[in-house]
Coordinates of C-alpha atoms in Angstrom, one line a residue:
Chain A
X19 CA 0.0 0.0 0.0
X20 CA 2.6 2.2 0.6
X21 CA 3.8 2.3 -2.8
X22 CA 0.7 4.6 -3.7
X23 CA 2.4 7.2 -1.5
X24 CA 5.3 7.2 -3.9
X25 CA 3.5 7.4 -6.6
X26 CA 0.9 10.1 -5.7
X27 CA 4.3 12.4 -4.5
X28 CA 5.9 11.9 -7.9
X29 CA 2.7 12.3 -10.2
X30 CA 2.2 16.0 -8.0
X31 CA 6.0 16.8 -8.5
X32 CA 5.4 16.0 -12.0
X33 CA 2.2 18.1 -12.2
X34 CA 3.4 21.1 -10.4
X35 CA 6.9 21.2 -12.3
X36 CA 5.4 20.7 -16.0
X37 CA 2.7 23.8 -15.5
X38 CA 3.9 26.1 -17.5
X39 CA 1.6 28.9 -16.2
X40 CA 3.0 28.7 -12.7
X41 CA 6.7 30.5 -11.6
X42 CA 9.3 28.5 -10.6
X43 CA 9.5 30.2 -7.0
X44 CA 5.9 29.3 -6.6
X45 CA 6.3 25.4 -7.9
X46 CA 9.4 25.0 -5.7
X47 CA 7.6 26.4 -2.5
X48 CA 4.6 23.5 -3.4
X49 CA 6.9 21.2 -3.4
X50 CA 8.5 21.8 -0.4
X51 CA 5.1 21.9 1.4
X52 CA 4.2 18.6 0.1
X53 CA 7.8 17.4 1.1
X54 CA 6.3 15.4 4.5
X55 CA 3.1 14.6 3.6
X56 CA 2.1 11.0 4.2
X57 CA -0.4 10.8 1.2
X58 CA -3.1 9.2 3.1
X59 CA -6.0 10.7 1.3
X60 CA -4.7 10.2 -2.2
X61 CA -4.3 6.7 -1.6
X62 CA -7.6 6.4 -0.1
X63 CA -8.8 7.4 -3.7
X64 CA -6.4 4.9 -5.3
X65 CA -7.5 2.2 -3.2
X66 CA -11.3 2.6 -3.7
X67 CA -10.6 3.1 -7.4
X68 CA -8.8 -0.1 -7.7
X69 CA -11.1 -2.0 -5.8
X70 CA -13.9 -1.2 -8.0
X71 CA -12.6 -0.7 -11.6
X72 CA -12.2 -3.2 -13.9
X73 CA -8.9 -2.5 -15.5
X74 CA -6.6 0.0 -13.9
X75 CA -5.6 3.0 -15.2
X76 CA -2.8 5.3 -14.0
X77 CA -4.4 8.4 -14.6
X78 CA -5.7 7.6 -11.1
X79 CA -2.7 8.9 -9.6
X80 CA -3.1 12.3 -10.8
X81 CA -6.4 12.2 -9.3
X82 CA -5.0 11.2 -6.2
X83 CA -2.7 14.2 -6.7
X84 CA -5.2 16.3 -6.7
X85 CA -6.8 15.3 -3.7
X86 CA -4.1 15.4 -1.9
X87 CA -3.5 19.0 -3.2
X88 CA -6.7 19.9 -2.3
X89 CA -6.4 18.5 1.5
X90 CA -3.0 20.1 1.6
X91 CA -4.1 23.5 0.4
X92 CA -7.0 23.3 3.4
X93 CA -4.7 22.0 5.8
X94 CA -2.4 25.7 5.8
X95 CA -5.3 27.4 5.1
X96 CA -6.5 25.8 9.0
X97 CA -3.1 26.0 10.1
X98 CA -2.9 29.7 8.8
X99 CA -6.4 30.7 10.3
X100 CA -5.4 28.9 13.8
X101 CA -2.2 30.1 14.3
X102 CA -0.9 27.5 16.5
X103 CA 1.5 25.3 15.0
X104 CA 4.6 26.2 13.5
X105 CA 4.5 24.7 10.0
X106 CA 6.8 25.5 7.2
X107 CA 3.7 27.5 5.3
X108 CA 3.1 29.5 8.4
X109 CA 6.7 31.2 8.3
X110 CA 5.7 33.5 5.2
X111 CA 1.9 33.3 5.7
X112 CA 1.0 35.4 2.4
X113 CA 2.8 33.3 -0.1
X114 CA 1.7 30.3 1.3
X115 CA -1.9 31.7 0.6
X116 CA -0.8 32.4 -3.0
X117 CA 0.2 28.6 -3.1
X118 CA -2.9 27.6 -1.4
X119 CA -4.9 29.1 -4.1
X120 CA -2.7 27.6 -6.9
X121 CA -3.0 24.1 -5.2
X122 CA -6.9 24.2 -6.1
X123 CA -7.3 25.5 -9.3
X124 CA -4.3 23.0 -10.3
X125 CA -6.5 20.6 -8.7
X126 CA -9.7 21.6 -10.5
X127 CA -7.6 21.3 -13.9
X128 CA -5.9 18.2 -13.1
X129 CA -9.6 16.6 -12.9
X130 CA -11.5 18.8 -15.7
X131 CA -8.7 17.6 -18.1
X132 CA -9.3 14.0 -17.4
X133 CA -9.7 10.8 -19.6
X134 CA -12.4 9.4 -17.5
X135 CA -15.5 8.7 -18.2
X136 CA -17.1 10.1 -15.2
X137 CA -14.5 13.1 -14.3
X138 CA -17.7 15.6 -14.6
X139 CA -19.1 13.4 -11.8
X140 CA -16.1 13.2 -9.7
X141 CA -15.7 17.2 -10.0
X142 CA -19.1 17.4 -9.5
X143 CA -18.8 15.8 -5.9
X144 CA -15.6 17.6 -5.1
X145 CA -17.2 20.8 -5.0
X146 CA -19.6 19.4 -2.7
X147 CA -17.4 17.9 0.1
X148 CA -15.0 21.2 -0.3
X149 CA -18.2 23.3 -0.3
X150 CA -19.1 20.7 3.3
X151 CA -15.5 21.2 4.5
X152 CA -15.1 25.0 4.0
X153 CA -18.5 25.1 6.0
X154 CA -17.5 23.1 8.8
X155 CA -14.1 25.2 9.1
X156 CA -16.1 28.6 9.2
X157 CA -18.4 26.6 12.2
X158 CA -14.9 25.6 13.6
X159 CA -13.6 29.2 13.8
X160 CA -16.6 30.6 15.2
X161 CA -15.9 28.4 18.3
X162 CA -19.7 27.8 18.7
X163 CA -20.3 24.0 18.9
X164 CA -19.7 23.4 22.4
X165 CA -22.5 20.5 22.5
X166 CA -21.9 16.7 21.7
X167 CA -24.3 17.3 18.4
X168 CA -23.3 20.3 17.2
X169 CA -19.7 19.6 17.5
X170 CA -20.3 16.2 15.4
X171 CA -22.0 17.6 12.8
X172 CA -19.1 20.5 12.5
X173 CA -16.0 17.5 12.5
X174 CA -18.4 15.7 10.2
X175 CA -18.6 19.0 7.6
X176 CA -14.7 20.1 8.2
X177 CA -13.2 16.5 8.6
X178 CA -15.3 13.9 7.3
X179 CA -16.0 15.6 4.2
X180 CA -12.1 15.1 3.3
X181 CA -12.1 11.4 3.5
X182 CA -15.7 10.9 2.3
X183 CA -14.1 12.9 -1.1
X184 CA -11.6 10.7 -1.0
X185 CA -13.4 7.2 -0.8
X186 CA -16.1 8.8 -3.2
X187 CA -13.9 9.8 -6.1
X188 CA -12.1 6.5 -6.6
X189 CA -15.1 5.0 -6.6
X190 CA -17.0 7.0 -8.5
X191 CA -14.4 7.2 -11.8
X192 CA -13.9 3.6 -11.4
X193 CA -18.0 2.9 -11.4
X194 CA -19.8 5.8 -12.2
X195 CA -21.6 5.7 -8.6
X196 CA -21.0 5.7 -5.0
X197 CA -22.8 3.1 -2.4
X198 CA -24.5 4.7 1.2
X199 CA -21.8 2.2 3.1
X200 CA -18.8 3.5 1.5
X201 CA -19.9 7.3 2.6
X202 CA -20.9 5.8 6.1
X203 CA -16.8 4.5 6.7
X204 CA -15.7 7.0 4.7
X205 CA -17.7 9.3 7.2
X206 CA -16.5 7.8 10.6
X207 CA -12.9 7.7 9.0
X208 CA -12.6 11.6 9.2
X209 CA -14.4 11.6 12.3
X210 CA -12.6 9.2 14.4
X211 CA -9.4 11.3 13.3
X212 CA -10.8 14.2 14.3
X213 CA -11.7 12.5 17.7
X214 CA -8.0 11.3 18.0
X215 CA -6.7 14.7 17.2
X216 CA -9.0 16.4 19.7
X217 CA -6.8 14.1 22.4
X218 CA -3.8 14.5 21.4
X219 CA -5.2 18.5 21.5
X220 CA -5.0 18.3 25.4
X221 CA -1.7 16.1 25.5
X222 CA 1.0 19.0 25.5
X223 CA 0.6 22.7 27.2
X224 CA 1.9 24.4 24.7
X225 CA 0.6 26.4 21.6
X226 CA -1.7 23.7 20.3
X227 CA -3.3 23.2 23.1
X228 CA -7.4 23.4 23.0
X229 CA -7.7 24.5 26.4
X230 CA -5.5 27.2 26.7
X231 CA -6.8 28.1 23.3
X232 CA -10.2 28.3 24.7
X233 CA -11.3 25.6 21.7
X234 CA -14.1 23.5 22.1
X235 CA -13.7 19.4 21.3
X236 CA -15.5 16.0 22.8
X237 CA -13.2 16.1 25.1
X238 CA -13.4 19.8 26.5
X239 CA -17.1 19.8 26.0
X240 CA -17.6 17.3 28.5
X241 CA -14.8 18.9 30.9
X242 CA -17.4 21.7 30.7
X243 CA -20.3 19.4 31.5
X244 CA -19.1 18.4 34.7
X245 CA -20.0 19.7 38.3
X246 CA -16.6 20.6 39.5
X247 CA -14.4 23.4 40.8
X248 CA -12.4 23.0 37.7
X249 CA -14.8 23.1 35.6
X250 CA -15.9 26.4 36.3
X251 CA -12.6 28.2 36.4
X252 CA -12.2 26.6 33.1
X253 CA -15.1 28.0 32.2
X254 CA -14.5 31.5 33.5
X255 CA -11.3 31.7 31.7
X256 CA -13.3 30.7 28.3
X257 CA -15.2 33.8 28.6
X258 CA -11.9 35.9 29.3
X259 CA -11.5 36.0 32.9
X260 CA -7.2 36.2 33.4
X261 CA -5.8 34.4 35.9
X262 CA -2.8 31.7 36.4
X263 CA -4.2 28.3 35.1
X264 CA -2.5 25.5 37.5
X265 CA -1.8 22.9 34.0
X266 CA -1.0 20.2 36.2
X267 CA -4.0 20.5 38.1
X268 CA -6.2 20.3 34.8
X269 CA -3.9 17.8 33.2
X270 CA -5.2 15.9 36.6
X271 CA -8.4 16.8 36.0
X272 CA -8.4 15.7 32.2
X273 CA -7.1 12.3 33.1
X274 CA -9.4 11.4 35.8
X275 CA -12.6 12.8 35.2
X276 CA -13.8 10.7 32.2
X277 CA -13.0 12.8 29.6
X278 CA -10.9 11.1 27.6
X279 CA -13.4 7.6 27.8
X280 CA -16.3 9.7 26.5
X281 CA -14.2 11.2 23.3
X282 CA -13.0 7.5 23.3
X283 CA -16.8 5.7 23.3
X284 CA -17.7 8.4 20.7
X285 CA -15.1 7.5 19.4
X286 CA -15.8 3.7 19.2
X287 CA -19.5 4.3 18.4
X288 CA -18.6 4.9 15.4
X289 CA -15.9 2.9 14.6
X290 CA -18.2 0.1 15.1
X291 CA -21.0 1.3 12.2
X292 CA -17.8 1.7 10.1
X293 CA -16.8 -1.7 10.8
X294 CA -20.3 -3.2 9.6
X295 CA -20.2 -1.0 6.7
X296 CA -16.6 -2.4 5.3
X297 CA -17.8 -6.0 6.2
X298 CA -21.3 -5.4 4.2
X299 CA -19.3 -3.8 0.7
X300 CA -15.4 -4.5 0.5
X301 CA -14.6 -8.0 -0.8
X302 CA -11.3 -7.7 -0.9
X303 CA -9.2 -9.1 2.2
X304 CA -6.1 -7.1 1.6
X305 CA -8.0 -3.4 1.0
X306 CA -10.3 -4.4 4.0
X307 CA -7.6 -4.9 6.4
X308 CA -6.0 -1.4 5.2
X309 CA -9.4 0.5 5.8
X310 CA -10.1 -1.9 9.5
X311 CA -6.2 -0.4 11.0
X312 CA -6.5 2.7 9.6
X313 CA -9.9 2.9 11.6
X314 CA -8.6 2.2 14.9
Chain B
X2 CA -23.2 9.7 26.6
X3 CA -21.8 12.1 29.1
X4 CA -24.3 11.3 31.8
X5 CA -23.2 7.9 31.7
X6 CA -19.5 7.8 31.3
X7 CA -19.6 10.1 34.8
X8 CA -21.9 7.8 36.0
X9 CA -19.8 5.1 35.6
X10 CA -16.1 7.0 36.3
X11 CA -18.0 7.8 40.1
X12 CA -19.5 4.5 40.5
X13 CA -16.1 2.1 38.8
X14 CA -17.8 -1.1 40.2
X15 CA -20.8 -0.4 37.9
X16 CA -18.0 -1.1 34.9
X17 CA -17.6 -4.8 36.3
X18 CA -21.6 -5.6 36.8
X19 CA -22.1 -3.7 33.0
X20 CA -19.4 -6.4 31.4
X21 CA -21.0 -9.0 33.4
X22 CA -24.5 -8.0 31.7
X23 CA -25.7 -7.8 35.5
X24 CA -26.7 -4.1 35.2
X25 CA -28.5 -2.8 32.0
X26 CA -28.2 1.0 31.6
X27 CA -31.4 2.5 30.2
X28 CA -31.1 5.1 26.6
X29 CA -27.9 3.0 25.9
X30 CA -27.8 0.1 23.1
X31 CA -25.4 -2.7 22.6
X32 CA -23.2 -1.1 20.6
X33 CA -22.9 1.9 22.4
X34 CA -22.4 0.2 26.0
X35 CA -19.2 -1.9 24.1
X36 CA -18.0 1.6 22.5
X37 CA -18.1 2.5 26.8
X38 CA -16.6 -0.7 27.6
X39 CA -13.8 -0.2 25.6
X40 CA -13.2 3.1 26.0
X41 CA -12.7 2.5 29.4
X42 CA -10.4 -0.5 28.4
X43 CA -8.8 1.7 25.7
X44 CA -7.8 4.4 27.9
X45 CA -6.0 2.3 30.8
X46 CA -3.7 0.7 27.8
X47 CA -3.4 3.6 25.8
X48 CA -3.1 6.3 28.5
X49 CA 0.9 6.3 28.4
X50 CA 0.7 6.7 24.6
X51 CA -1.9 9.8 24.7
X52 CA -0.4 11.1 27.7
X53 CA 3.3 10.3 28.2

């Protein structure tokens, strides 16, 4: 599987280099930002598409490309708009906007310009889960979903919506269509990612962290539920209150109150729907056991 | 969800009789009393990877 990585970081080298339209400067700092990138949503497309076409065709990697220039290009643009992590695109934020924007119309080319048969189609659902994700991002930065079901359905828009692209647009050049169970995994793929990053989000006090960040997540929002002392000073410095927070206090309070087991069973909630869903529609052992560890 | 994980992290013996199927907590189904099961499980073995 991990050959598709390879593959997908060549065919956008290759891309990016032969556009004639773009200046070098700009294709060398693209490059560099896909440098580290593991790939993961490109070869979800991959995957899907060879699982459900009849004969292969290698275009598919420039698809993949794509997709992963398109995750890439929303990934700074979240990184840019957060502020908290220090990324090589947030060292010169303004030209890494510039590449952001030549990331998705490359993208939007790359597809429009396609041999397959049903490259309207895929396009066509592309601008929906972008559409999905960029709505789910604004939700995110307006810091409002601090309940378990509004807070779903906003990972679900920002986060799901990658990998449910992903899934949908391997499967739907390789058949024409898309099945309910694919979207459901696809769905609770992006989700239980989210979830995972929403823990690691209270590991470290530093920069990234959600609480000091006054971010809401499973984890926080049920921090927030809770009749303790903690709680409400946590909530008093969410509304602006300044005062000292004691992190090893909260760090206490984090691990023992339960918050972690309730992102966890949310986590595993679905995580088991997902499960059902690849057991009902993927027939093939290797790709299954790809999409069961990359679930856990 | 939230009602019942804190009902559970105050009353830990609860955990054993739910595994046991000797309690039966009402609003929650199958699958979402083995997503709390496990999360309780997953957190003691993975709380040195999330947390270390």
């Amino acid at each position: 599987m991990g050959d598709n990585s390879q593959k997908i970081k060549k065919a956008i080298i290759k891309i990016i280099s032969n556009e004639v339209l773009i200046k070098e400067v700009l294709k060398n700092m693209i490059i560099t930002f896909i440098e580290k990138e593991q790939f993961s949503f490109g070869e979800l497309c991959v995957l899907h598409y060879e699982e459900y076409c009849g004969n292969f065709d290698h275009e598919i990697y420039e698809i993949a490309a794509a997709i992963e220039l398109i995750v890439i290009a929303f990934d700074i643009v979240d990184d840019l708009q957060d502020q908290d992590k220090p990324y090589i695109w947030t060292e010169t934020p303004e030209l890494s906007l510039n590449a952001v924007l030549v990331m998705l119309t490359v993208a939007s080319k790359i597809i429009r310009n396609s041999n397959f048969e049903h490259a309207q189609s895929a396009l066509n659902h592309i601008e929906e889960y972008i559409l999905s994700s960029i709505n789910g991002q604004h939700l995110d930065l307006l810091n409002q979903c601090n309940d378990e079901t509004s807070y779903l359905q906003m990972i679900e828009m920002k986060s799901a919506s990658l990998s449910v692209m992903s899934c949908v647009v391997g499967t739907v050049l390789a058949t024409g269509k898309v099945s309910e169970e694919i979207i459901q995994y696809a769905k609770a793929l992006g989700i239980i990612q989210q979830i995972k990053n929403d823990i690691h989000g209270l590991k470290d006090w530093n920069q990234s962290n959600d609480l000091l960040n006054k971010k809401y997540s499973l984890p926080i929002i049920y921090l927030f539920s809770m009749d303790h002392p903690l709680s409400f000073q946590l909530k008093r410095y969410y509304q602006g209150d300044r005062f000292p927070l004691n992190t090893e206090e909260i760090n206490n309070f984090v691990i023992d109150s339960g918050a972690l087991q309730y992102a966890l069973a949310i986590k595993n909630v679905y995580k088991s729907g997902a499960l059902l869903a690849i057991e009902n529609v993927v027939t093939n052992k290797e790709f299954k056991s790809y999409l069961k560890k990359i679930m856990k | 969800m939230i009602k019942i994980i804190q009902l559970l992290k105050e009353n830990p013996d609860m955990i054993q009789l739910l595994k046991e199927n000797k309690l039966s907590l009402v609003g929650i189904n199958e699958i979402e009393k083995t997503a709390i099961l496990d999360a309780f499980e997953e957190d003691i073995k993975q709380k040195s990877g999330y947390w270390s």
